[in-house]
CSV table of N, CA, C and O in Angstrom, one decimal:
chain,number,residue,atom,x,y,z
L,24,UNK,N,0.8,-1.2,0.0
L,24,UNK,CA,0.0,0.0,0.0
L,24,UNK,C,1.0,1.4,0.0
L,24,UNK,O,0.6,2.3,-0.8
L,25,UNK,N,1.9,1.3,0.9
L,25,UNK,CA,2.9,2.5,0.9
L,25,UNK,C,3.5,2.7,-0.5
L,25,UNK,O,3.6,3.8,-1.0
L,26,UNK,N,3.9,1.4,-1.1
L,26,UNK,CA,4.6,1.6,-2.4
L,26,UNK,C,3.5,2.2,-3.4
L,26,UNK,O,4.0,3.0,-4.3
L,27,UNK,N,2.4,1.8,-3.5
L,27,UNK,CA,1.5,2.3,-4.5
L,27,UNK,C,1.3,3.9,-4.3
L,27,UNK,O,1.4,4.5,-5.3
L,28,UNK,N,1.2,4.3,-3.1
L,28,UNK,CA,1.2,5.8,-2.9
L,28,UNK,C,2.5,6.6,-3.1
L,28,UNK,O,2.3,7.5,-3.9
L,29,UNK,N,3.5,5.9,-2.9
L,29,UNK,CA,4.9,6.5,-3.4
L,29,UNK,C,4.8,6.5,-5.0
L,29,UNK,O,5.4,7.6,-5.5
L,30,UNK,N,4.6,5.4,-5.6
L,30,UNK,CA,4.5,5.3,-7.0
L,30,UNK,C,3.5,6.4,-7.5
L,30,UNK,O,3.7,6.7,-8.9
L,31,UNK,N,2.5,6.7,-7.0
L,31,UNK,CA,1.6,7.7,-7.4
L,31,UNK,C,1.8,9.1,-6.9
L,31,UNK,O,1.1,9.9,-7.1
L,32,UNK,N,3.2,9.2,-6.6
L,32,UNK,CA,3.7,10.5,-6.1
L,32,UNK,C,2.9,11.2,-4.9
L,32,UNK,O,2.8,12.4,-4.9
L,33,UNK,N,2.5,10.5,-4.1
L,33,UNK,CA,1.9,11.0,-2.8
L,33,UNK,C,3.1,11.1,-1.9
L,33,UNK,O,4.1,10.3,-1.8
L,34,UNK,N,3.0,12.1,-0.9
L,34,UNK,CA,3.8,12.1,0.2
L,34,UNK,C,3.2,11.2,1.3
L,34,UNK,O,1.9,11.3,1.5
L,35,UNK,N,4.0,10.3,1.9
L,35,UNK,CA,3.4,9.2,2.8
L,35,UNK,C,4.2,9.6,4.1
L,35,UNK,O,5.3,9.7,4.4
L,36,UNK,N,3.3,9.9,5.2
L,36,UNK,CA,3.8,10.1,6.6
L,36,UNK,C,3.3,9.1,7.4
L,36,UNK,O,1.9,8.8,7.4
L,37,UNK,N,4.1,8.6,8.2
L,37,UNK,CA,3.8,7.4,9.0
L,37,UNK,C,4.1,7.8,10.4
L,37,UNK,O,5.1,8.3,10.8
L,38,UNK,N,3.2,7.5,11.4
L,38,UNK,CA,3.4,7.6,12.7
L,38,UNK,C,4.0,6.2,13.2
L,38,UNK,O,3.4,5.1,13.4
L,39,UNK,N,5.3,6.2,13.4
L,39,UNK,CA,6.0,4.9,13.8
L,39,UNK,C,6.1,4.1,12.6
L,39,UNK,O,5.4,4.1,11.5
L,40,UNK,N,7.2,3.3,12.4
L,40,UNK,CA,7.5,2.5,11.3
L,40,UNK,C,8.7,1.5,11.8
L,40,UNK,O,8.6,1.1,12.8
L,41,UNK,N,9.5,1.3,10.9
L,41,UNK,CA,10.7,0.4,11.2
L,41,UNK,C,11.5,1.0,12.3
L,41,UNK,O,12.1,0.2,13.1
L,42,UNK,N,11.6,2.2,12.4
L,42,UNK,CA,12.4,2.9,13.6
L,42,UNK,C,11.9,2.6,14.9
L,42,UNK,O,12.7,2.4,15.8
L,43,UNK,N,10.6,2.4,15.1
L,43,UNK,CA,10.1,1.9,16.4
L,43,UNK,C,10.7,0.5,16.7
L,43,UNK,O,11.0,0.2,17.8
L,44,UNK,N,10.7,-0.3,15.7
L,44,UNK,CA,11.2,-1.7,15.9
L,44,UNK,C,12.7,-1.6,16.2
L,44,UNK,O,13.1,-2.3,17.2
L,45,UNK,N,13.4,-0.8,15.8
L,45,UNK,CA,14.8,-0.7,16.0
L,45,UNK,C,14.9,-0.2,17.4
L,45,UNK,O,15.7,-0.8,18.1
L,46,UNK,N,14.3,0.8,17.8
L,46,UNK,CA,14.4,1.4,19.2
L,46,UNK,C,13.9,0.3,20.2
L,46,UNK,O,14.6,0.1,21.3
L,47,UNK,N,12.7,-0.3,20.1
L,47,UNK,CA,12.3,-1.2,21.1
L,47,UNK,C,13.1,-2.6,21.2
L,47,UNK,O,13.2,-3.2,22.2
L,48,UNK,N,13.5,-3.0,20.0
L,48,UNK,CA,14.3,-4.2,20.0
L,48,UNK,C,15.9,-3.8,20.6
L,48,UNK,O,16.3,-4.5,21.5
L,49,UNK,N,16.2,-2.7,20.1
L,49,UNK,CA,17.6,-2.2,20.8
L,49,UNK,C,17.6,-2.0,22.2
L,49,UNK,O,18.7,-2.2,22.9
L,50,UNK,N,16.4,-1.5,22.6
L,50,UNK,CA,16.4,-1.2,24.2
L,50,UNK,C,16.5,-2.4,25.1
L,50,UNK,O,16.9,-2.3,26.2
L,51,UNK,N,16.3,-3.7,24.5
L,51,UNK,CA,16.5,-4.8,25.2
L,51,UNK,C,17.9,-5.4,25.4
L,51,UNK,O,18.2,-6.2,26.1
L,52,UNK,N,19.0,-4.7,24.6
L,52,UNK,CA,20.2,-5.1,24.6
L,52,UNK,C,21.2,-4.1,25.4
L,52,UNK,O,21.1,-2.9,25.0
L,53,UNK,N,21.8,-4.5,26.4
L,53,UNK,CA,22.5,-3.6,27.2
L,53,UNK,C,24.0,-3.3,26.5
L,53,UNK,O,24.3,-2.0,26.7
L,54,UNK,N,24.6,-4.2,26.0
L,54,UNK,CA,25.9,-4.0,25.3
L,54,UNK,C,25.8,-3.0,24.1
L,54,UNK,O,25.1,-3.4,23.1
L,55,UNK,N,26.5,-2.0,24.0
L,55,UNK,CA,26.3,-0.9,23.0
L,55,UNK,C,26.8,-1.4,21.7
L,55,UNK,O,26.1,-1.3,20.6
L,56,UNK,N,27.9,-2.4,21.7
L,56,UNK,CA,28.3,-3.0,20.3
L,56,UNK,C,27.2,-4.0,19.9
L,56,UNK,O,26.9,-4.1,18.7
L,57,UNK,N,26.6,-4.8,20.8
L,57,UNK,CA,25.7,-5.7,20.4
L,57,UNK,C,24.3,-5.1,20.0
L,57,UNK,O,23.8,-5.6,19.0
L,58,UNK,N,24.1,-4.0,20.6
L,58,UNK,CA,22.8,-3.2,20.2
L,58,UNK,C,23.0,-2.5,18.9
L,58,UNK,O,22.2,-2.7,18.0
L,59,UNK,N,24.1,-2.1,18.5
L,59,UNK,CA,24.5,-1.6,17.1
L,59,UNK,C,24.3,-2.7,16.2
L,59,UNK,O,23.9,-2.4,15.1
L,60,UNK,N,24.9,-3.8,16.5
L,60,UNK,CA,24.9,-4.9,15.4
L,60,UNK,C,23.3,-5.2,15.2
L,60,UNK,O,22.7,-5.6,14.2
L,61,UNK,N,22.5,-5.1,16.4
L,61,UNK,CA,21.1,-5.4,16.3
L,61,UNK,C,20.4,-4.4,15.3
L,61,UNK,O,19.6,-4.8,14.5
L,62,UNK,N,20.8,-3.1,15.4
L,62,UNK,CA,20.4,-2.1,14.5
L,62,UNK,C,20.6,-2.3,13.1
L,62,UNK,O,19.7,-2.3,12.2
L,63,UNK,N,21.8,-2.9,12.9
L,63,UNK,CA,22.2,-3.2,11.5
L,63,UNK,C,21.5,-4.3,10.9
L,63,UNK,O,21.0,-4.3,9.7
L,64,UNK,N,21.2,-5.3,11.9
L,64,UNK,CA,20.5,-6.4,11.5
L,64,UNK,C,19.1,-6.1,11.1
L,64,UNK,O,18.6,-6.6,9.9
L,65,UNK,N,18.3,-5.4,11.9
L,65,UNK,CA,17.0,-5.0,11.6
L,65,UNK,C,17.0,-4.1,10.3
L,65,UNK,O,16.1,-4.4,9.6
L,66,UNK,N,17.9,-3.2,10.2
L,66,UNK,CA,18.0,-2.4,9.1
L,66,UNK,C,18.0,-3.3,7.8
L,66,UNK,O,17.3,-3.0,6.8
L,67,UNK,N,19.0,-4.2,7.7
L,67,UNK,CA,19.1,-5.0,6.6
L,67,UNK,C,17.7,-5.9,6.5
L,67,UNK,O,17.4,-6.1,5.3
L,68,UNK,N,17.3,-6.5,7.5
L,68,UNK,CA,16.1,-7.3,7.3
L,68,UNK,C,14.9,-6.6,6.7
L,68,UNK,O,14.3,-7.0,5.8
L,69,UNK,N,14.6,-5.4,7.3
L,69,UNK,CA,13.5,-4.7,6.8
L,69,UNK,C,13.7,-3.9,5.4
L,69,UNK,O,12.7,-3.9,4.7
L,70,UNK,N,14.8,-3.3,5.4
L,70,UNK,CA,14.9,-2.6,4.1
L,70,UNK,C,15.6,-3.4,2.9
L,70,UNK,O,15.1,-3.0,1.7
L,71,UNK,N,16.4,-4.3,3.1
L,71,UNK,CA,17.0,-5.0,2.2
L,71,UNK,C,16.2,-6.3,1.7
L,71,UNK,O,15.9,-6.6,0.7
L,72,UNK,N,15.9,-7.1,2.9
L,72,UNK,CA,15.4,-8.4,2.6
L,72,UNK,C,14.0,-8.3,2.5
L,72,UNK,O,13.5,-9.0,1.5
L,73,UNK,N,13.2,-7.7,3.3
L,73,UNK,CA,11.7,-7.4,3.3
L,73,UNK,C,11.4,-6.3,2.1
L,73,UNK,O,10.3,-6.3,1.8
L,74,UNK,N,12.3,-5.5,1.6
L,74,UNK,CA,12.2,-4.4,0.8
L,74,UNK,C,11.2,-3.5,1.1
L,74,UNK,O,10.5,-3.1,0.2
L,75,UNK,N,11.1,-3.1,2.5
L,75,UNK,CA,10.2,-2.1,2.8
L,75,UNK,C,10.8,-0.8,2.4
L,75,UNK,O,12.1,-0.6,2.3
L,76,UNK,N,10.0,0.3,2.1
L,76,UNK,CA,10.5,1.3,1.5
L,76,UNK,C,11.3,2.3,2.6
L,76,UNK,O,10.7,2.1,3.8
L,77,UNK,N,12.4,2.7,2.6
L,77,UNK,CA,13.3,3.4,3.3
L,77,UNK,C,12.8,4.8,3.5
L,77,UNK,O,12.6,5.6,2.3
L,78,UNK,N,12.6,5.4,4.7
L,78,UNK,CA,12.1,6.7,4.8
L,78,UNK,C,13.1,7.8,4.2
L,78,UNK,O,14.4,7.4,4.4
L,79,UNK,N,12.6,8.8,3.6
L,79,UNK,CA,13.5,9.9,3.2
L,79,UNK,C,14.0,10.8,4.3
L,79,UNK,O,15.0,11.4,4.4
L,80,UNK,N,13.1,10.9,5.4
L,80,UNK,CA,13.3,11.6,6.6
L,80,UNK,C,12.6,10.9,7.8
L,80,UNK,O,11.5,10.4,7.6
L,81,UNK,N,13.3,11.1,8.8
L,81,UNK,CA,12.4,10.5,10.2
L,81,UNK,C,12.8,11.7,11.1
L,81,UNK,O,13.7,12.2,11.3
L,82,UNK,N,11.6,12.0,11.8
L,82,UNK,CA,11.5,12.9,12.8
L,82,UNK,C,11.2,12.3,14.1
L,82,UNK,O,10.3,11.6,14.3
L,83,UNK,N,12.1,12.6,15.1
L,83,UNK,CA,12.0,11.9,16.4
L,83,UNK,C,11.3,13.0,17.3
L,83,UNK,O,12.0,14.1,17.5
L,84,UNK,N,10.2,12.7,17.9
L,84,UNK,CA,9.5,13.5,18.8
L,84,UNK,C,10.0,13.0,20.2
L,84,UNK,O,9.5,12.1,20.7
L,85,UNK,N,10.9,13.8,20.7
L,85,UNK,CA,11.5,13.5,22.0
L,85,UNK,C,10.6,14.0,23.2
L,85,UNK,O,10.6,15.2,23.4
L,86,UNK,N,10.0,13.0,24.0
L,86,UNK,CA,9.4,13.3,25.2
L,86,UNK,C,10.2,12.4,26.2
L,86,UNK,O,10.2,11.4,26.3
L,87,UNK,N,11.0,13.2,27.1
L,87,UNK,CA,11.7,12.6,28.1
L,87,UNK,C,10.9,11.6,28.9
L,87,UNK,O,9.6,11.9,29.2
L,88,UNK,N,11.4,10.5,29.4
L,88,UNK,CA,10.7,9.6,30.3
L,88,UNK,C,10.0,10.1,31.4
L,88,UNK,O,8.8,9.6,31.5
L,89,UNK,N,10.4,11.0,32.1
L,89,UNK,CA,9.7,11.5,33.1
L,89,UNK,C,8.5,12.2,32.9
L,89,UNK,O,7.4,12.2,33.3
L,90,UNK,N,8.4,12.8,31.7
L,90,UNK,CA,7.2,13.4,31.2
L,90,UNK,C,6.3,12.4,30.5
L,90,UNK,O,5.0,12.5,30.9
L,91,UNK,N,6.8,11.5,29.8
L,91,UNK,CA,5.9,10.4,29.3
L,91,UNK,C,5.3,9.7,30.4
L,91,UNK,O,4.1,9.1,30.1
L,92,UNK,N,6.0,9.4,31.4
L,92,UNK,CA,5.5,8.7,32.6
L,92,UNK,C,4.2,9.5,33.1
L,92,UNK,O,3.2,8.8,33.4
L,93,UNK,N,4.3,10.7,33.2
L,93,UNK,CA,3.0,11.5,33.7
L,93,UNK,C,1.9,11.5,32.7
L,93,UNK,O,0.7,11.3,33.1
L,94,UNK,N,2.2,11.4,31.4
L,94,UNK,CA,1.2,11.3,30.3
L,94,UNK,C,0.5,9.9,30.4
L,94,UNK,O,-0.8,10.0,30.2
L,95,UNK,N,1.1,9.0,30.7
L,95,UNK,CA,0.6,7.6,30.6
L,95,UNK,C,-0.3,7.3,31.7
L,95,UNK,O,-1.2,6.4,31.7
L,96,UNK,N,-0.2,8.2,32.8
L,96,UNK,CA,-1.1,8.0,34.0
L,96,UNK,C,-2.5,8.2,33.7
L,96,UNK,O,-3.5,7.7,34.4
L,97,UNK,N,-2.8,9.1,32.5
L,97,UNK,CA,-4.1,9.2,32.1
L,97,UNK,C,-4.6,8.3,31.2
L,97,UNK,O,-5.8,8.3,30.9
L,98,UNK,N,-3.9,7.3,30.7
L,98,UNK,CA,-4.5,6.4,29.8
L,98,UNK,C,-5.0,5.1,30.5
L,98,UNK,O,-4.5,4.6,31.5
L,99,UNK,N,-6.0,4.6,29.9
L,99,UNK,CA,-6.7,3.4,30.5
L,99,UNK,C,-6.2,2.1,30.2
L,99,UNK,O,-6.3,1.2,31.0
L,100,UNK,N,-5.5,2.0,29.1
L,100,UNK,CA,-5.0,0.6,28.6
L,100,UNK,C,-3.5,0.9,28.2
L,100,UNK,O,-3.1,1.7,27.3
L,101,UNK,N,-2.7,0.1,28.7
L,101,UNK,CA,-1.2,0.0,28.4
L,101,UNK,C,-0.8,-1.3,28.0
L,101,UNK,O,-1.3,-2.3,28.7
L,102,UNK,N,0.0,-1.4,27.1
L,102,UNK,CA,0.6,-2.8,26.7
L,102,UNK,C,1.7,-3.0,27.7
L,102,UNK,O,2.1,-2.2,28.6
L,103,UNK,N,2.2,-4.2,27.8
L,103,UNK,CA,3.2,-4.8,28.6
L,103,UNK,C,4.5,-3.8,28.5
L,103,UNK,O,5.1,-3.4,29.7
L,104,UNK,N,5.0,-3.4,27.5
L,104,UNK,CA,6.0,-2.5,27.3
L,104,UNK,C,5.8,-1.3,28.0
L,104,UNK,O,6.6,-0.7,28.8
L,105,UNK,N,4.7,-0.7,27.8
L,105,UNK,CA,4.3,0.6,28.4
L,105,UNK,C,4.3,0.6,29.9
L,105,UNK,O,4.4,1.6,30.5
L,106,UNK,N,4.0,-0.5,30.4
L,106,UNK,CA,3.9,-0.7,31.8
L,106,UNK,C,5.3,-0.8,32.6
L,106,UNK,O,5.3,-0.6,33.8
L,107,UNK,N,6.3,-1.2,31.8
L,107,UNK,CA,7.6,-1.3,32.2
L,107,UNK,C,8.4,-0.2,32.4
L,107,UNK,O,8.9,0.3,31.2
L,108,UNK,N,8.9,0.3,33.4
L,108,UNK,CA,9.7,1.5,33.6
L,108,UNK,C,11.0,1.3,32.9
L,108,UNK,O,11.5,2.1,32.2
L,109,UNK,N,11.6,0.3,33.1
L,109,UNK,CA,12.9,-0.1,32.6
L,109,UNK,C,12.9,0.0,31.1
L,109,UNK,O,13.7,0.5,30.5
L,110,UNK,N,11.9,-0.7,30.5
L,110,UNK,CA,11.6,-0.8,29.1
L,110,UNK,C,11.6,0.7,28.4
L,110,UNK,O,12.2,1.0,27.5
L,111,UNK,N,10.8,1.4,29.2
L,111,UNK,CA,10.5,2.9,28.6
L,111,UNK,C,11.8,3.8,28.7
L,111,UNK,O,12.1,4.4,27.8
L,112,UNK,N,12.5,3.6,29.8
L,112,UNK,CA,13.8,4.3,30.0
L,112,UNK,C,14.8,3.9,28.9
L,112,UNK,O,15.4,4.7,28.3
L,113,UNK,N,14.8,2.5,28.8
L,113,UNK,CA,16.0,2.2,27.7
L,113,UNK,C,15.4,2.3,26.2
L,113,UNK,O,16.3,2.5,25.4
L,114,UNK,N,14.0,2.4,26.0
L,114,UNK,CA,13.6,2.9,24.7
L,114,UNK,C,14.0,4.2,24.5
L,114,UNK,O,14.5,4.6,23.2
L,115,UNK,N,13.9,5.1,25.3
L,115,UNK,CA,14.2,6.7,25.3
L,115,UNK,C,15.6,6.6,24.9
L,115,UNK,O,16.0,7.3,24.0
L,116,UNK,N,16.4,6.0,25.6
L,116,UNK,CA,18.0,5.9,25.3
L,116,UNK,C,18.2,5.4,23.9
L,116,UNK,O,19.0,5.9,23.2
L,117,UNK,N,17.6,4.3,23.6
L,117,UNK,CA,17.8,3.7,22.2
L,117,UNK,C,17.2,4.6,21.1
L,117,UNK,O,17.9,4.9,20.0
L,118,UNK,N,16.1,5.4,21.2
L,118,UNK,CA,15.6,6.5,20.4
L,118,UNK,C,16.7,7.6,20.2
L,118,UNK,O,17.1,8.0,19.0
L,119,UNK,N,17.2,8.0,21.3
L,119,UNK,CA,18.4,9.1,21.3
L,119,UNK,C,19.5,8.5,20.6
L,119,UNK,O,20.1,9.4,19.6
L,120,UNK,N,20.0,7.3,20.8
L,120,UNK,CA,21.1,6.8,20.0
L,120,UNK,C,20.8,6.8,18.7
L,120,UNK,O,21.7,7.1,17.9
L,121,UNK,N,19.7,6.2,18.2
L,121,UNK,CA,19.3,5.9,16.9
L,121,UNK,C,19.3,7.3,16.2
L,121,UNK,O,19.8,7.4,15.0
L,122,UNK,N,18.8,8.3,16.8
L,122,UNK,CA,18.6,9.5,16.2
L,122,UNK,C,20.0,10.1,15.9
L,122,UNK,O,20.2,10.8,14.8
L,123,UNK,N,21.0,9.9,16.6
L,123,UNK,CA,22.4,10.3,16.2
L,123,UNK,C,23.0,9.4,15.3
L,123,UNK,O,23.6,10.0,14.3
L,124,UNK,N,22.8,8.1,15.4
L,124,UNK,CA,23.4,7.3,14.3
L,124,UNK,C,22.8,7.5,13.0
L,124,UNK,O,23.5,7.6,11.9
L,125,UNK,N,21.5,7.7,12.7
L,125,UNK,CA,20.8,7.8,11.5
L,125,UNK,C,20.5,9.3,11.2
L,125,UNK,O,20.0,9.5,10.1
L,126,UNK,N,21.1,10.1,12.0
L,126,UNK,CA,20.8,11.7,11.8
L,126,UNK,C,19.4,12.1,11.5
L,126,UNK,O,19.0,12.7,10.5
L,127,UNK,N,18.6,11.7,12.5
L,127,UNK,CA,17.1,12.0,12.4
L,127,UNK,C,17.0,13.4,12.8
L,127,UNK,O,17.9,14.1,13.5
L,128,UNK,N,15.9,14.0,12.5
L,128,UNK,CA,15.5,15.3,12.9
L,128,UNK,C,14.9,15.2,14.3
L,128,UNK,O,14.1,14.3,14.5
L,129,UNK,N,15.4,16.0,15.4
L,129,UNK,CA,15.0,15.8,16.7
L,129,UNK,C,14.0,17.0,17.0
L,129,UNK,O,14.3,18.1,16.8
L,130,UNK,N,12.8,16.9,17.5
L,130,UNK,CA,12.0,17.7,18.0
L,130,UNK,C,11.8,17.6,19.5
L,130,UNK,O,11.2,16.4,19.9
L,131,UNK,N,12.0,18.6,20.2
L,131,UNK,CA,12.0,18.5,21.7
L,131,UNK,C,10.6,18.8,22.0
L,131,UNK,O,10.1,19.9,21.7
L,132,UNK,N,9.8,17.9,22.7
L,132,UNK,CA,8.4,18.2,23.0
L,132,UNK,C,8.2,18.9,24.3
L,132,UNK,O,7.1,19.0,24.8
L,133,UNK,N,9.3,19.3,25.0
L,133,UNK,CA,9.3,20.0,26.2
L,133,UNK,C,9.8,21.4,26.1
L,133,UNK,O,10.8,21.7,25.3
L,134,UNK,N,9.0,22.4,26.7
L,134,UNK,CA,9.7,23.7,26.6
L,134,UNK,C,9.3,24.3,27.9
L,134,UNK,O,8.1,24.2,28.4
L,135,UNK,N,10.2,25.0,28.5
L,135,UNK,CA,10.0,25.6,30.0
L,135,UNK,C,9.5,24.5,30.9
L,135,UNK,O,8.4,25.1,31.6
L,136,UNK,N,10.0,23.4,30.9
L,136,UNK,CA,9.5,22.3,31.8
L,136,UNK,C,8.2,21.9,31.5
L,136,UNK,O,7.5,21.4,32.5
L,137,UNK,N,7.5,22.1,30.5
L,137,UNK,CA,6.3,21.9,30.3
L,137,UNK,C,6.1,21.0,28.8
L,137,UNK,O,6.9,21.4,27.8
L,138,UNK,N,5.2,20.1,28.8
L,138,UNK,CA,4.8,19.5,27.5
L,138,UNK,C,4.3,20.5,26.5
L,138,UNK,O,3.3,21.2,26.9
L,139,UNK,N,4.9,20.7,25.4
L,139,UNK,CA,4.4,21.6,24.3
L,139,UNK,C,3.0,21.1,24.0
L,139,UNK,O,2.6,20.1,24.0
L,140,UNK,N,2.4,22.0,23.3
L,140,UNK,CA,0.8,21.8,22.8
L,140,UNK,C,1.0,20.9,21.5
L,140,UNK,O,2.0,21.0,20.9
L,141,UNK,N,0.1,20.2,21.2
L,141,UNK,CA,0.1,19.5,20.1
L,141,UNK,C,0.2,20.4,18.8
L,141,UNK,O,0.9,20.2,17.8
L,142,UNK,N,-0.5,21.6,18.8
L,142,UNK,CA,-0.4,22.5,17.8
L,142,UNK,C,1.1,23.1,17.6
L,142,UNK,O,1.5,23.1,16.5
L,143,UNK,N,1.6,23.4,18.7
L,143,UNK,CA,2.9,23.7,18.7
L,143,UNK,C,4.0,22.9,18.1
L,143,UNK,O,4.9,23.2,17.1
L,144,UNK,N,3.8,21.7,18.5
L,144,UNK,CA,4.7,20.5,17.9
L,144,UNK,C,4.3,20.3,16.5
L,144,UNK,O,5.2,20.2,15.6
L,145,UNK,N,3.0,20.2,16.1
L,145,UNK,CA,2.7,20.1,14.8
L,145,UNK,C,3.2,21.1,13.9
L,145,UNK,O,3.6,20.9,12.7
L,146,UNK,N,3.2,22.4,14.3
L,146,UNK,CA,3.7,23.4,13.5
L,146,UNK,C,5.3,23.2,13.2
L,146,UNK,O,5.7,23.4,12.1
L,147,UNK,N,5.9,22.8,14.3
L,147,UNK,CA,7.4,22.6,14.0
L,147,UNK,C,7.6,21.4,13.1
L,147,UNK,O,8.5,21.4,12.2
L,148,UNK,N,6.8,20.4,13.2
L,148,UNK,CA,6.9,19.2,12.3
L,148,UNK,C,6.6,19.6,10.9
L,148,UNK,O,7.5,19.4,9.9
L,149,UNK,N,5.5,20.6,10.5
L,149,UNK,CA,5.4,21.0,9.3
L,149,UNK,C,6.4,22.1,8.8
L,149,UNK,O,6.8,21.8,7.6
L,150,UNK,N,7.0,22.8,9.7
L,150,UNK,CA,8.1,23.5,9.3
L,150,UNK,C,9.3,22.7,8.7
L,150,UNK,O,10.0,22.9,7.8
L,151,UNK,N,9.6,21.5,9.4
L,151,UNK,CA,10.6,20.6,9.1
L,151,UNK,C,10.4,20.1,7.8
L,151,UNK,O,11.3,19.8,6.9
L,152,UNK,N,9.1,19.7,7.7
L,152,UNK,CA,8.7,18.9,6.3
L,152,UNK,C,8.8,19.9,5.2
L,152,UNK,O,9.3,19.5,4.2
L,153,UNK,N,8.2,21.1,5.5
L,153,UNK,CA,8.4,22.1,4.3
L,153,UNK,C,9.9,22.2,3.9
L,153,UNK,O,10.2,22.4,2.7
L,154,UNK,N,10.8,22.5,5.0
L,154,UNK,CA,12.2,22.7,4.6
L,154,UNK,C,12.8,21.6,3.8
L,154,UNK,O,13.6,21.7,2.8
L,155,UNK,N,12.4,20.3,4.3
L,155,UNK,CA,12.8,19.0,3.6
L,155,UNK,C,12.4,19.1,2.1
L,155,UNK,O,13.2,18.7,1.2
L,156,UNK,N,11.1,19.5,1.9
L,156,UNK,CA,10.6,19.4,0.4
L,156,UNK,C,11.3,20.5,-0.3
L,156,UNK,O,11.3,20.3,-1.6
L,157,UNK,N,11.6,21.6,0.2
L,157,UNK,CA,12.1,22.7,-0.6
L,157,UNK,C,13.7,22.4,-0.9
L,157,UNK,O,14.0,22.9,-2.0
L,158,UNK,N,14.4,21.4,-0.1
L,158,UNK,CA,15.7,21.2,-0.6
L,158,UNK,C,15.8,20.3,-1.8
L,158,UNK,O,15.0,19.6,-2.2
């Protein structure tokens, strides 16, 4: 379905994709070198072997764990990973690490020690996308 839209010259924007798999699987590995090997293995599996379309741009919306923890208190259903503090902390670390390795665009979702509004974050996302499309 993604390839059809791409072939029809649509812009495809996805909320999570293979990058989530990289971060969540990588978060389970303590050793940095082993974690990096896992990133490479997943990258090869998903993009080369499964031939999934590789993103032209990835935007990482960074919400530090302490703020995410507060947000999840208002949710009624959480999966097992969302319930596990260690997994969430390790996932944040993995996302930060991946954003550096793959040179993702980082958007800090915190300003003045408060979570930014959806509109404010959305505006920054749109600015980044417009700049990307103009290049």
